[in-house]
């Protein structure tokens, strides 16, 4: 399903449509029900939807599980067991004889492409786009078989609707993990260490794949403890470094997070959330690690947590994360999740001229002894690359230390160092990004959410605004420390404050109460491992709020 889903999406992209692809798969080596949803339009798409125009069913289970979402004029393309489909659905079913397709195409792997040919005809789309995409995807032998299969499917049906042609536009088709990886490369990341753990693994595999073309070393460590400490070592030596994991893997990194805190070593850490506790639902999604990331590590030290909202946001925020990690010499967390990791959409090509690499290294240290942890008004101490300047020694230790970096237990020094590190928090506020506001300027209801719920909330709010509802939404990216300027502004205008999250306790609502003194009137929470769709958000708002 993954292959034909991407083949369909890329062919639609080539025709100029806005396209999104949402994956849903089980955490089994074999078996289980896996599917992808492809959505296309002549207008921007921000999330997946529930209603299905066409179901491509490779087995009967697919029909049983998804037919209740089929649109009134929708069709089922059945490749197996069409004769067993419920009688109420038979008139809407298009049987494609997989045995005959295999015989004519000479390849048993191309039956899915026959279904795609069928899909193209149902929407009166030109088959050439699908064939051309197959040519660029498969080997010559496989391409020929796929072309035959696509033509069989195309000839098997008549259109059910006519989709207008759209003007081609310059775009790329990319998912969240790939966007993070590209952002790291654009930021000058030279070292990535990690241990495979779904859904963070895609970042590492993408970087590894590009390591022959880009100046980056990717290390698969023996575990997550080693991964974060390797990345810290590289960063200490002056190399831009990154690590990433999910759930239990990030739990193992917690001590390394503290090490970054006391050594003031810049580090970017991607945390791709999945449902816990423990193994939880390994291949599904949730937003339940916000509080964990905010509090990971022992002791008190500053950090920045940014929740990624969509693939383009993932790219630009990753570049920014590297710059801020170096500027403030802190760990910066990129908080993503399984949905965004795999969610693929067409976006405008990333503007590399709009990003820059800001190193914040001292080019010429002061005369005299080098003080790595010099007490300053901003809390920011001069950082040099060890070994670069003759006679300038860089001391480093996980114990408390004095300005030079030497171990100490002096009470006054300890207090001064804690206060020095915490002074960065006030400086960090200058680089805070306020949440994105969506909706009318005088909202009666203000929705707050964060991260990957962005797309579903945006479509729902815009739809309800068109229907005359005074609704607005703040979608948080930077989430810790919590920016509160726009929150205070719009909360004053609204009569009702509603939080929408992908967890069971309302972790954002808790932060808002703690740092802004505002209490949400209604909580819309989903924690079944499946992402809010734009239809679910619409229904929940109509049912619980409006």
Short mmCIF file of C-alpha atoms in Angstrom, two decimals:
data_model
loop_
_atom_site.label_atom_id
_atom_site.label_comp_id
_atom_site.label_asym_id
_atom_site.label_seq_id
_atom_site.Cartn_x
_atom_site.Cartn_y
_atom_site.Cartn_z
CA UNK A 1 0.00 0.00 0.00
CA UNK A 2 2.86 2.33 0.76
CA UNK A 3 4.25 1.98 -2.77
CA UNK A 4 1.00 2.51 -4.63
CA UNK A 5 0.01 5.30 -2.25
CA UNK A 6 3.19 7.24 -3.04
CA UNK A 7 2.86 6.42 -6.75
CA UNK A 8 -0.64 7.88 -6.78
CA UNK A 9 0.36 10.93 -4.76
CA UNK A 10 3.39 11.70 -6.91
CA UNK A 11 1.40 11.32 -10.14
CA UNK A 12 -1.22 13.76 -8.81
CA UNK A 13 1.57 16.12 -7.77
CA UNK A 14 2.95 16.05 -11.32
CA UNK A 15 -0.46 17.15 -12.56
CA UNK A 16 -0.20 20.23 -10.35
CA UNK A 17 -2.56 19.28 -7.55
CA UNK A 18 -1.96 19.96 -3.88
CA UNK A 19 -1.53 16.50 -2.38
CA UNK A 20 -1.24 14.97 1.07
CA UNK A 21 -0.52 11.41 2.16
CA UNK A 22 -1.29 10.01 5.61
CA UNK A 23 0.05 6.60 6.66
CA UNK A 24 -1.60 4.26 9.17
CA UNK A 25 0.30 1.09 9.93
CA UNK A 26 0.51 -1.55 12.60
CA UNK A 27 3.63 -2.40 14.60
CA UNK A 28 3.91 -5.93 13.29
CA UNK A 29 6.66 -7.51 11.25
CA UNK A 30 4.03 -9.30 9.18
CA UNK A 31 0.31 -8.98 8.84
CA UNK A 32 -2.10 -6.49 10.28
CA UNK A 33 -4.16 -3.88 8.51
CA UNK A 34 -2.15 -1.04 7.01
CA UNK A 35 -3.43 1.74 4.81
CA UNK A 36 -2.64 5.15 3.37
CA UNK A 37 -4.97 8.03 2.64
CA UNK A 38 -4.24 10.25 -0.35
CA UNK A 39 -6.05 13.56 -0.62
CA UNK A 40 -5.76 16.00 -3.53
CA UNK A 41 -7.23 19.34 -4.43
CA UNK A 42 -6.70 22.44 -6.52
CA UNK A 43 -6.44 24.33 -3.19
CA UNK A 44 -4.01 23.93 -0.29
CA UNK A 45 -4.48 20.89 1.93
CA UNK A 46 -3.45 20.97 5.57
CA UNK A 47 -4.53 17.60 7.02
CA UNK A 48 -6.15 14.28 6.31
CA UNK A 49 -9.92 13.87 6.06
CA UNK A 50 -12.37 11.10 6.92
CA UNK A 51 -14.66 10.89 3.89
CA UNK A 52 -13.40 8.64 1.11
CA UNK A 53 -14.19 9.10 -2.59
CA UNK A 54 -12.52 5.84 -3.61
CA UNK A 55 -11.38 2.82 -1.62
CA UNK A 56 -8.72 0.62 -3.19
CA UNK A 57 -9.23 -2.66 -1.36
CA UNK A 58 -6.52 -5.30 -1.60
CA UNK A 59 -8.62 -7.52 0.68
CA UNK A 60 -12.10 -7.87 2.15
CA UNK A 61 -11.01 -6.54 5.54
CA UNK A 62 -10.32 -3.14 3.97
CA UNK A 63 -13.93 -2.92 2.78
CA UNK A 64 -15.27 -3.98 6.16
CA UNK A 65 -13.15 -1.42 8.04
CA UNK A 66 -13.55 1.62 5.79
CA UNK A 67 -16.80 1.39 3.82
CA UNK A 68 -18.68 3.44 6.45
CA UNK A 69 -16.54 6.43 5.39
CA UNK A 70 -17.33 6.05 1.69
CA UNK A 71 -18.93 9.11 0.10
CA UNK A 72 -22.41 8.76 -1.39
CA UNK A 73 -21.02 8.66 -4.92
CA UNK A 74 -17.87 6.84 -3.87
CA UNK A 75 -16.54 3.63 -5.37
CA UNK A 76 -14.75 0.56 -4.06
CA UNK A 77 -12.08 -0.94 -6.28
CA UNK A 78 -11.78 -4.53 -5.15
CA UNK A 79 -8.82 -6.70 -6.08
CA UNK A 80 -9.77 -9.71 -3.98
CA UNK A 81 -13.01 -11.34 -2.82
CA UNK A 82 -15.31 -8.93 -4.65
CA UNK A 83 -17.99 -11.62 -4.63
CA UNK A 84 -17.99 -11.59 -0.81
CA UNK A 85 -18.66 -7.88 -0.43
CA UNK A 86 -21.93 -6.99 1.29
CA UNK A 87 -24.82 -6.76 -1.15
CA UNK A 88 -25.53 -3.16 -0.16
CA UNK A 89 -22.09 -2.19 -1.47
CA UNK A 90 -21.91 -4.39 -4.55
CA UNK A 91 -23.39 -1.81 -6.91
CA UNK A 92 -20.65 0.59 -5.87
CA UNK A 93 -17.91 -1.98 -6.26
CA UNK A 94 -15.57 -2.27 -9.24
CA UNK A 95 -14.05 -5.76 -9.32
CA UNK A 96 -10.60 -5.96 -10.86
CA UNK A 97 -9.53 -9.54 -11.54
CA UNK A 98 -6.04 -9.67 -10.08
CA UNK A 99 -5.30 -13.05 -11.65
CA UNK A 100 -5.98 -11.72 -15.15
CA UNK A 101 -3.94 -8.56 -14.47
CA UNK A 102 -0.97 -10.66 -13.37
CA UNK A 103 -1.30 -12.85 -16.47
CA UNK A 104 -1.32 -9.90 -18.86
CA UNK A 105 1.33 -7.81 -17.09
CA UNK A 106 3.57 -10.77 -16.25
CA UNK A 107 4.24 -9.48 -12.75
CA UNK A 108 2.26 -10.30 -9.62
CA UNK A 109 3.35 -7.08 -7.90
CA UNK A 110 1.52 -4.69 -10.23
CA UNK A 111 -2.12 -5.29 -9.36
CA UNK A 112 -2.10 -2.15 -7.22
CA UNK A 113 -1.06 -0.09 -10.23
CA UNK A 114 -4.08 -1.44 -12.10
CA UNK A 115 -6.22 -0.03 -9.31
CA UNK A 116 -4.48 3.33 -9.68
CA UNK A 117 -5.25 3.33 -13.41
CA UNK A 118 -8.84 2.78 -12.40
CA UNK A 119 -8.69 5.73 -9.96
CA UNK A 120 -7.31 8.01 -12.67
CA UNK A 121 -10.17 7.12 -15.01
CA UNK A 122 -12.81 7.64 -12.31
CA UNK A 123 -11.64 11.26 -12.00
CA UNK A 124 -11.09 11.62 -15.77
CA UNK A 125 -7.40 12.30 -15.23
CA UNK A 126 -4.87 11.68 -18.02
CA UNK A 127 -3.18 8.32 -17.62
CA UNK A 128 0.09 9.73 -19.00
CA UNK A 129 0.92 11.31 -15.63
CA UNK A 130 0.64 7.97 -13.84
CA UNK A 131 2.67 6.17 -16.49
CA UNK A 132 5.37 8.84 -16.40
CA UNK A 133 5.61 8.58 -12.62
CA UNK A 134 5.91 4.81 -12.87
CA UNK A 135 8.72 5.25 -15.39
CA UNK A 136 10.67 7.45 -12.98
CA UNK A 137 9.97 5.12 -10.04
CA UNK A 138 10.65 1.60 -11.26
CA UNK A 139 13.27 -0.26 -13.25
CA UNK A 140 12.61 -0.63 -16.98
CA UNK A 141 11.26 -4.18 -16.60
CA UNK A 142 9.01 -3.26 -13.70
CA UNK A 143 7.91 -0.08 -15.46
CA UNK A 144 6.65 -2.03 -18.48
CA UNK A 145 4.59 -4.33 -16.28
CA UNK A 146 3.20 -1.39 -14.30
CA UNK A 147 2.28 0.42 -17.51
CA UNK A 148 0.31 -2.60 -18.75
CA UNK A 149 -1.45 -2.86 -15.40
CA UNK A 150 -2.31 0.86 -15.32
CA UNK A 151 -3.83 0.60 -18.81
CA UNK A 152 -5.92 -2.41 -17.79
CA UNK A 153 -7.33 -0.50 -14.85
CA UNK A 154 -7.90 2.65 -16.90
CA UNK A 155 -9.89 0.76 -19.52
CA UNK A 156 -12.03 -1.06 -16.95
CA UNK A 157 -14.25 1.85 -15.84
CA UNK A 158 -15.96 5.09 -16.85
CA UNK A 159 -15.44 8.45 -15.10
CA UNK A 160 -17.66 9.36 -12.16
CA UNK A 161 -16.62 13.00 -12.17
CA UNK A 162 -14.48 15.40 -14.13
CA UNK A 163 -11.64 17.09 -12.28
CA UNK A 164 -10.60 20.40 -13.78
CA UNK A 165 -7.02 20.81 -14.88
CA UNK A 166 -4.80 22.87 -12.59
CA UNK A 167 -1.78 24.97 -13.35
CA UNK A 168 1.49 23.25 -12.43
CA UNK A 169 3.37 24.91 -9.60
CA UNK A 170 6.86 24.52 -8.25
CA UNK A 171 6.68 22.21 -5.26
CA UNK A 172 8.25 19.33 -3.41
CA UNK A 173 6.57 16.33 -1.77
CA UNK A 174 8.05 15.80 1.68
CA UNK A 175 7.19 14.42 5.12
CA UNK A 176 8.05 15.73 8.57
CA UNK A 177 11.07 13.54 9.25
CA UNK A 178 12.62 14.35 5.86
CA UNK A 179 12.02 18.07 6.47
CA UNK A 180 13.78 17.88 9.84
CA UNK A 181 16.72 16.10 8.24
CA UNK A 182 16.94 18.67 5.43
CA UNK A 183 16.76 21.44 8.01
CA UNK A 184 19.68 19.89 9.87
CA UNK A 185 21.74 19.80 6.68
CA UNK A 186 20.83 23.40 5.89
CA UNK A 187 21.89 24.37 9.41
CA UNK A 188 25.32 22.89 8.91
CA UNK A 189 24.84 19.80 11.06
CA UNK A 190 27.93 17.63 10.59
CA UNK A 191 27.19 14.80 13.04
CA UNK A 192 24.04 12.86 13.89
CA UNK A 193 24.04 10.01 16.39
CA UNK A 194 20.98 7.93 17.17
CA UNK A 195 19.57 4.51 17.82
CA UNK A 196 16.63 3.31 15.68
CA UNK A 197 13.26 3.87 17.30
CA UNK A 198 9.97 4.53 15.56
CA UNK A 199 8.95 7.19 14.64
CA UNK A 200 12.25 9.10 14.95
CA UNK A 201 14.21 6.62 12.82
CA UNK A 202 13.30 8.33 9.56
CA UNK A 203 15.45 11.35 10.45
CA UNK A 204 18.54 9.20 10.84
CA UNK A 205 17.92 7.04 7.78
CA UNK A 206 17.35 10.09 5.58
CA UNK A 207 20.57 11.72 6.80
CA UNK A 208 22.48 8.46 6.35
CA UNK A 209 21.15 8.18 2.80
CA UNK A 210 22.38 11.70 2.04
CA UNK A 211 25.74 11.30 3.77
CA UNK A 212 27.45 10.42 0.50
CA UNK A 213 26.33 13.74 -0.97
CA UNK A 214 26.43 16.02 2.08
CA UNK A 215 29.23 16.62 4.62
CA UNK A 216 27.66 14.76 7.52
CA UNK A 217 28.65 11.71 9.54
CA UNK A 218 25.77 9.57 10.77
CA UNK A 219 26.46 7.12 13.57
CA UNK A 220 24.08 4.37 14.67
CA UNK A 221 25.09 4.08 18.32
CA UNK A 222 24.71 1.00 20.51
CA UNK A 223 21.93 2.70 22.47
CA UNK A 224 20.41 6.09 23.17
CA UNK A 225 22.77 6.86 26.07
CA UNK A 226 25.71 6.55 23.76
CA UNK A 227 23.94 8.51 21.03
CA UNK A 228 23.33 11.65 23.07
CA UNK A 229 26.79 11.57 24.62
CA UNK A 230 28.42 11.15 21.19
CA UNK A 231 26.47 14.17 19.98
CA UNK A 232 27.51 16.16 23.06
CA UNK A 233 31.14 15.27 22.47
CA UNK A 234 30.95 16.41 18.87
CA UNK A 235 29.27 19.66 19.88
CA UNK A 236 31.88 20.31 22.59
CA UNK A 237 34.53 19.94 19.87
CA UNK A 238 32.82 22.61 17.79
CA UNK A 239 30.84 20.45 15.39
CA UNK A 240 27.15 21.08 14.90
CA UNK A 241 25.52 17.92 16.21
CA UNK A 242 22.10 16.42 16.69
CA UNK A 243 20.43 13.36 18.13
CA UNK A 244 16.88 12.08 18.19
CA UNK A 245 14.64 9.38 19.55
CA UNK A 246 11.15 8.56 20.75
CA UNK A 247 9.48 7.55 24.01
CA UNK A 248 11.62 5.11 25.95
CA UNK A 249 14.69 5.93 23.88
CA UNK A 250 14.49 9.56 24.90
CA UNK A 251 13.96 8.45 28.51
CA UNK A 252 17.43 6.87 28.33
CA UNK A 253 18.84 10.20 27.12
CA UNK A 254 17.66 12.11 30.19
CA UNK A 255 21.03 12.06 31.97
CA UNK A 256 22.72 13.34 28.83
CA UNK A 257 20.22 16.20 28.75
CA UNK A 258 21.43 17.20 32.21
CA UNK A 259 25.03 16.97 31.05
CA UNK A 260 24.21 19.42 28.27
CA UNK A 261 22.65 21.65 30.92
CA UNK A 262 25.61 21.92 33.30
CA UNK A 263 28.31 21.92 30.62
CA UNK A 264 26.31 24.46 28.61
CA UNK A 265 26.91 22.42 25.47
CA UNK A 266 24.62 23.28 22.54
CA UNK A 267 22.59 20.34 21.29
CA UNK A 268 19.52 19.81 19.11
CA UNK A 269 17.38 16.85 20.17
CA UNK A 270 14.43 15.63 18.11
CA UNK A 271 11.77 13.85 20.15
CA UNK A 272 9.20 12.09 17.98
CA UNK A 273 6.27 11.26 20.22
CA UNK A 274 4.32 8.03 20.17
CA UNK A 275 1.82 6.71 22.71
CA UNK A 276 3.31 5.35 25.94
CA UNK A 277 3.88 4.41 28.69
CA UNK A 278 6.71 2.00 27.88
CA UNK A 279 6.27 0.46 24.43
CA UNK A 280 2.69 1.73 24.19
CA UNK A 281 1.60 1.88 20.57
CA UNK A 282 4.93 1.95 18.71
CA UNK A 283 3.69 3.02 15.29
CA UNK A 284 0.93 5.40 16.32
CA UNK A 285 0.70 8.99 17.40
CA UNK A 286 0.15 11.11 20.49
CA UNK A 287 1.16 14.41 22.09
CA UNK A 288 1.76 13.04 25.55
CA UNK A 289 5.48 13.75 26.05
CA UNK A 290 5.31 17.54 26.34
CA UNK A 291 5.63 17.58 30.13
CA UNK A 292 8.30 14.86 29.96
CA UNK A 293 10.47 16.85 27.58
CA UNK A 294 10.04 20.04 29.57
CA UNK A 295 11.17 18.30 32.75
CA UNK A 296 13.63 15.70 31.37
CA UNK A 297 16.94 15.73 33.19
CA UNK A 298 17.76 16.42 36.81
CA UNK A 299 18.53 19.81 38.22
CA UNK A 300 17.47 23.21 36.95
CA UNK A 301 18.74 24.61 33.65
CA UNK A 302 17.25 26.48 30.69
CA UNK A 303 16.02 24.82 27.52
CA UNK A 304 13.83 25.60 24.54
CA UNK A 305 11.07 23.30 23.33
CA UNK A 306 9.57 23.86 19.88
CA UNK A 307 6.62 21.81 18.68
CA UNK A 308 6.73 21.26 14.92
CA UNK A 309 3.45 21.95 13.12
CA UNK A 310 3.87 20.81 9.51
CA UNK A 311 6.69 19.77 7.13
CA UNK A 312 7.67 23.30 6.08
CA UNK A 313 7.65 24.39 9.71
CA UNK A 314 9.83 21.38 10.54
CA UNK A 315 12.49 22.51 8.07
CA UNK A 316 12.72 26.15 9.13
CA UNK A 317 12.42 25.46 12.86
CA UNK A 318 15.20 22.88 12.69
CA UNK A 319 17.58 25.46 11.23
CA UNK A 320 16.50 27.93 13.91
CA UNK A 321 17.01 25.30 16.62
CA UNK A 322 20.70 24.92 15.75
CA UNK A 323 21.24 28.68 15.82
CA UNK A 324 19.48 29.13 19.16
CA UNK A 325 21.19 26.12 20.74
CA UNK A 326 24.56 27.75 19.97
CA UNK A 327 23.48 31.27 20.85
CA UNK A 328 22.31 30.26 24.32
CA UNK A 329 24.49 27.14 24.77
CA UNK A 330 21.47 25.05 25.75
CA UNK A 331 19.63 21.93 24.60
CA UNK A 332 16.88 22.75 22.11
CA UNK A 333 14.14 20.19 21.61
CA UNK A 334 12.24 19.64 18.38
CA UNK A 335 9.01 18.03 19.50
CA UNK A 336 7.29 16.09 16.75
CA UNK A 337 5.18 12.92 16.57
CA UNK A 338 4.40 9.88 14.46
CA UNK A 339 1.71 11.63 12.45
CA UNK A 340 4.00 14.44 11.34
CA UNK A 341 6.94 12.09 10.91
CA UNK A 342 5.11 10.23 8.14
CA UNK A 343 2.66 12.90 6.95
CA UNK A 344 3.69 13.91 3.44
CA UNK A 345 2.42 16.92 1.53
CA UNK A 346 3.24 19.18 -1.37
CA UNK A 347 4.93 22.37 -0.24
CA UNK A 348 6.82 25.15 -1.95
CA UNK A 349 10.55 24.34 -2.22
CA UNK A 350 12.37 25.39 0.91
CA UNK A 351 14.04 28.78 0.62
CA UNK A 352 17.65 28.14 1.57
CA UNK A 353 18.44 31.83 1.09
CA UNK A 354 16.06 32.63 3.96
CA UNK A 355 18.07 30.64 6.51
CA UNK A 356 21.55 31.21 7.83
CA UNK A 357 24.12 29.42 9.94
CA UNK A 358 24.86 31.49 13.05
CA UNK A 359 27.71 29.93 15.01
CA UNK A 360 28.16 32.24 18.03
CA UNK A 361 31.75 31.10 18.59
CA UNK A 362 34.40 33.49 19.88
CA UNK A 363 36.84 34.34 17.11
CA UNK A 364 39.50 35.80 19.45
CA UNK A 365 39.44 35.04 23.20
CA UNK A 366 40.38 37.70 25.74
CA UNK A 367 43.91 38.04 27.01
CA UNK A 368 44.71 35.94 30.09
CA UNK A 369 43.14 32.74 31.35
CA UNK A 370 40.21 31.57 29.26
CA UNK A 371 37.03 31.44 31.35
CA UNK A 372 34.63 29.03 29.70
CA UNK A 373 31.94 29.83 32.29
CA UNK A 374 32.65 33.51 32.78
CA UNK A 375 29.93 35.21 34.82
CA UNK A 376 28.14 37.71 32.57
CA UNK A 377 25.00 39.80 32.81
CA UNK A 378 23.32 37.76 30.08
CA UNK A 379 24.47 34.40 31.42
CA UNK A 380 26.17 33.76 28.06
CA UNK A 381 29.86 32.91 28.38
CA UNK A 382 32.48 33.02 25.61
CA UNK A 383 32.72 29.68 23.80
CA UNK A 384 35.78 28.66 21.82
CA UNK A 385 36.59 25.46 19.99
CA UNK A 386 39.02 23.47 22.20
CA UNK A 387 42.55 23.42 20.80
CA UNK A 388 42.02 26.26 18.37
CA UNK A 389 43.91 28.92 20.34
CA UNK A 390 47.38 28.32 21.78
CA UNK A 391 47.50 28.52 25.56
CA UNK A 392 43.73 28.62 25.95
CA UNK A 393 42.62 25.56 27.85
CA UNK A 394 38.95 24.53 27.88
CA UNK A 395 38.02 22.73 31.08
CA UNK A 396 34.83 20.69 31.17
CA UNK A 397 33.21 18.60 33.90
CA UNK A 398 29.79 17.32 34.86
CA UNK A 399 30.40 18.55 38.43
CA UNK A 400 29.65 22.10 39.41
CA UNK A 401 32.53 24.32 38.40
CA UNK A 402 33.99 27.80 38.66
CA UNK A 403 34.32 30.29 35.82
CA UNK A 404 37.35 28.48 34.42
CA UNK A 405 35.57 25.12 34.49
CA UNK A 406 37.36 23.61 37.48
CA UNK A 407 35.40 21.50 39.95
CA UNK A 408 34.22 23.29 43.07
CA UNK A 409 31.84 22.83 46.00
CA UNK A 410 32.05 26.45 47.11
CA UNK A 411 28.56 27.55 48.09
CA UNK A 412 28.90 31.04 46.64
CA UNK A 413 30.23 29.74 43.32
CA UNK A 414 27.45 27.17 43.10
CA UNK A 415 24.84 29.86 43.64
CA UNK A 416 26.48 32.16 41.11
CA UNK A 417 26.59 29.42 38.45
CA UNK A 418 22.94 28.49 38.94
CA UNK A 419 21.94 32.14 38.61
CA UNK A 420 24.20 32.60 35.58
CA UNK A 421 22.55 29.69 33.75
CA UNK A 422 19.05 30.86 34.67
CA UNK A 423 19.74 34.39 33.40
CA UNK A 424 19.62 32.93 29.89
CA UNK A 425 15.87 32.36 30.30
CA UNK A 426 15.18 36.10 30.27
CA UNK A 427 17.39 36.53 27.18
CA UNK A 428 15.70 33.60 25.47
CA UNK A 429 12.38 35.47 25.57
CA UNK A 430 13.75 37.87 22.95
CA UNK A 431 13.85 35.00 20.44
CA UNK A 432 10.45 33.54 21.31
CA UNK A 433 8.05 32.99 18.45
CA UNK A 434 4.44 33.67 19.29
CA UNK A 435 1.90 31.02 18.20
CA UNK A 436 0.31 31.28 14.74
CA UNK A 437 -3.14 32.80 14.87
CA UNK A 438 -5.87 31.51 12.57
CA UNK A 439 -9.39 32.88 12.27
CA UNK A 440 -11.40 36.06 12.76
CA UNK A 441 -9.93 38.95 14.71
CA UNK A 442 -12.76 39.14 17.25
CA UNK A 443 -13.24 35.50 18.26
CA UNK A 444 -16.00 34.56 20.68
CA UNK A 445 -14.29 31.20 21.04
CA UNK A 446 -10.51 30.88 21.17
CA UNK A 447 -9.04 27.47 20.45
CA UNK A 448 -5.50 26.66 21.61
CA UNK A 449 -3.50 23.71 20.31
CA UNK A 450 0.08 22.81 19.41
CA UNK A 451 2.27 20.89 17.03
CA UNK A 452 0.85 18.62 14.36
CA UNK A 453 -2.82 19.34 15.13
CA UNK A 454 -2.15 22.54 13.15
CA UNK A 455 -3.58 21.32 9.85
CA UNK A 456 -6.83 19.82 11.13
CA UNK A 457 -7.51 22.84 13.33
CA UNK A 458 -6.75 25.28 10.52
CA UNK A 459 -9.17 23.64 8.10
CA UNK A 460 -11.89 23.40 10.76
CA UNK A 461 -11.52 27.03 11.87
CA UNK A 462 -11.54 28.38 8.31
CA UNK A 463 -14.63 26.29 7.51
CA UNK A 464 -16.50 27.51 10.58
CA UNK A 465 -15.49 31.13 9.94
CA UNK A 466 -17.05 30.84 6.48
CA UNK A 467 -20.21 29.54 8.11
CA UNK A 468 -20.37 32.68 10.28
CA UNK A 469 -18.91 31.41 13.53
CA UNK A 470 -16.60 33.80 15.41
CA UNK A 471 -13.80 31.37 16.06
CA UNK A 472 -10.03 31.73 16.28
CA UNK A 473 -7.13 29.43 17.07
CA UNK A 474 -3.63 29.85 18.42
CA UNK A 475 -1.33 27.04 17.30
CA UNK A 476 1.79 26.93 19.44
CA UNK A 477 5.18 26.15 17.93
CA UNK A 478 7.51 27.49 20.62
CA UNK A 479 5.89 26.00 23.67
CA UNK A 480 8.47 26.17 26.46
CA UNK A 481 9.12 28.69 27.78
CA UNK A 482 5.50 29.49 26.89
CA UNK A 483 5.01 32.68 24.85
CA UNK A 484 1.96 34.48 26.24
CA UNK A 485 1.62 37.80 24.39
CA UNK A 486 -0.90 36.71 21.72
CA UNK A 487 -2.56 34.35 24.16
CA UNK A 488 -3.35 37.19 26.53
CA UNK A 489 -4.51 39.41 23.64
CA UNK A 490 -7.00 37.00 22.11
CA UNK A 491 -8.12 35.45 25.40
CA UNK A 492 -9.29 38.89 26.51
CA UNK A 493 -11.49 39.13 23.41
CA UNK A 494 -12.96 35.65 23.62
CA UNK A 495 -15.78 34.42 25.82
CA UNK A 496 -14.61 30.82 25.82
CA UNK A 497 -11.14 29.25 25.85
CA UNK A 498 -10.88 25.72 24.44
CA UNK A 499 -7.83 23.46 24.27
CA UNK A 500 -7.55 20.71 21.67
CA UNK A 501 -4.79 18.17 22.19
CA UNK A 502 -3.70 14.67 21.33
CA UNK A 503 -3.40 13.46 24.95
CA UNK A 504 -5.66 12.60 27.89
CA UNK A 505 -4.66 15.25 30.44
CA UNK A 506 -4.48 18.51 28.51
CA UNK A 507 -0.78 19.22 28.93
CA UNK A 508 -0.89 22.53 27.04
CA UNK A 509 -3.87 23.64 29.11
CA UNK A 510 -1.76 22.94 32.21
CA UNK A 511 1.07 25.12 30.92
CA UNK A 512 -1.36 27.93 30.07
CA UNK A 513 -2.81 27.78 33.58
CA UNK A 514 0.67 27.77 35.13
CA UNK A 515 2.29 30.50 33.06
CA UNK A 516 -0.64 32.66 31.87
CA UNK A 517 -3.12 32.13 34.69
CA UNK A 518 -5.86 31.18 32.23
CA UNK A 519 -8.15 28.20 32.63
CA UNK A 520 -9.59 26.47 29.58
CA UNK A 521 -13.37 26.17 29.68
CA UNK A 522 -13.53 23.08 27.46
CA UNK A 523 -10.96 20.37 26.68
CA UNK A 524 -11.15 18.39 23.45
CA UNK A 525 -8.78 15.48 23.94
CA UNK A 526 -8.02 12.47 21.73
CA UNK A 527 -5.68 9.69 22.81
CA UNK A 528 -6.56 6.57 20.82
CA UNK A 529 -3.33 6.66 18.85
CA UNK A 530 -5.01 8.13 15.78
CA UNK A 531 -4.57 11.73 14.72
CA UNK A 532 -7.40 14.25 14.80
CA UNK A 533 -8.75 14.59 11.27
CA UNK A 534 -10.18 17.89 10.06
CA UNK A 535 -13.66 16.27 10.09
CA UNK A 536 -13.24 15.12 13.70
CA UNK A 537 -12.18 18.61 14.79
CA UNK A 538 -15.19 20.10 13.02
CA UNK A 539 -17.56 17.63 14.63
CA UNK A 540 -16.07 18.07 18.09
CA UNK A 541 -16.31 21.86 17.90
CA UNK A 542 -19.94 21.71 16.76
CA UNK A 543 -20.81 19.15 19.42
CA UNK A 544 -18.92 20.48 22.43
CA UNK A 545 -18.31 24.18 21.86
CA UNK A 546 -20.53 26.07 19.38
#
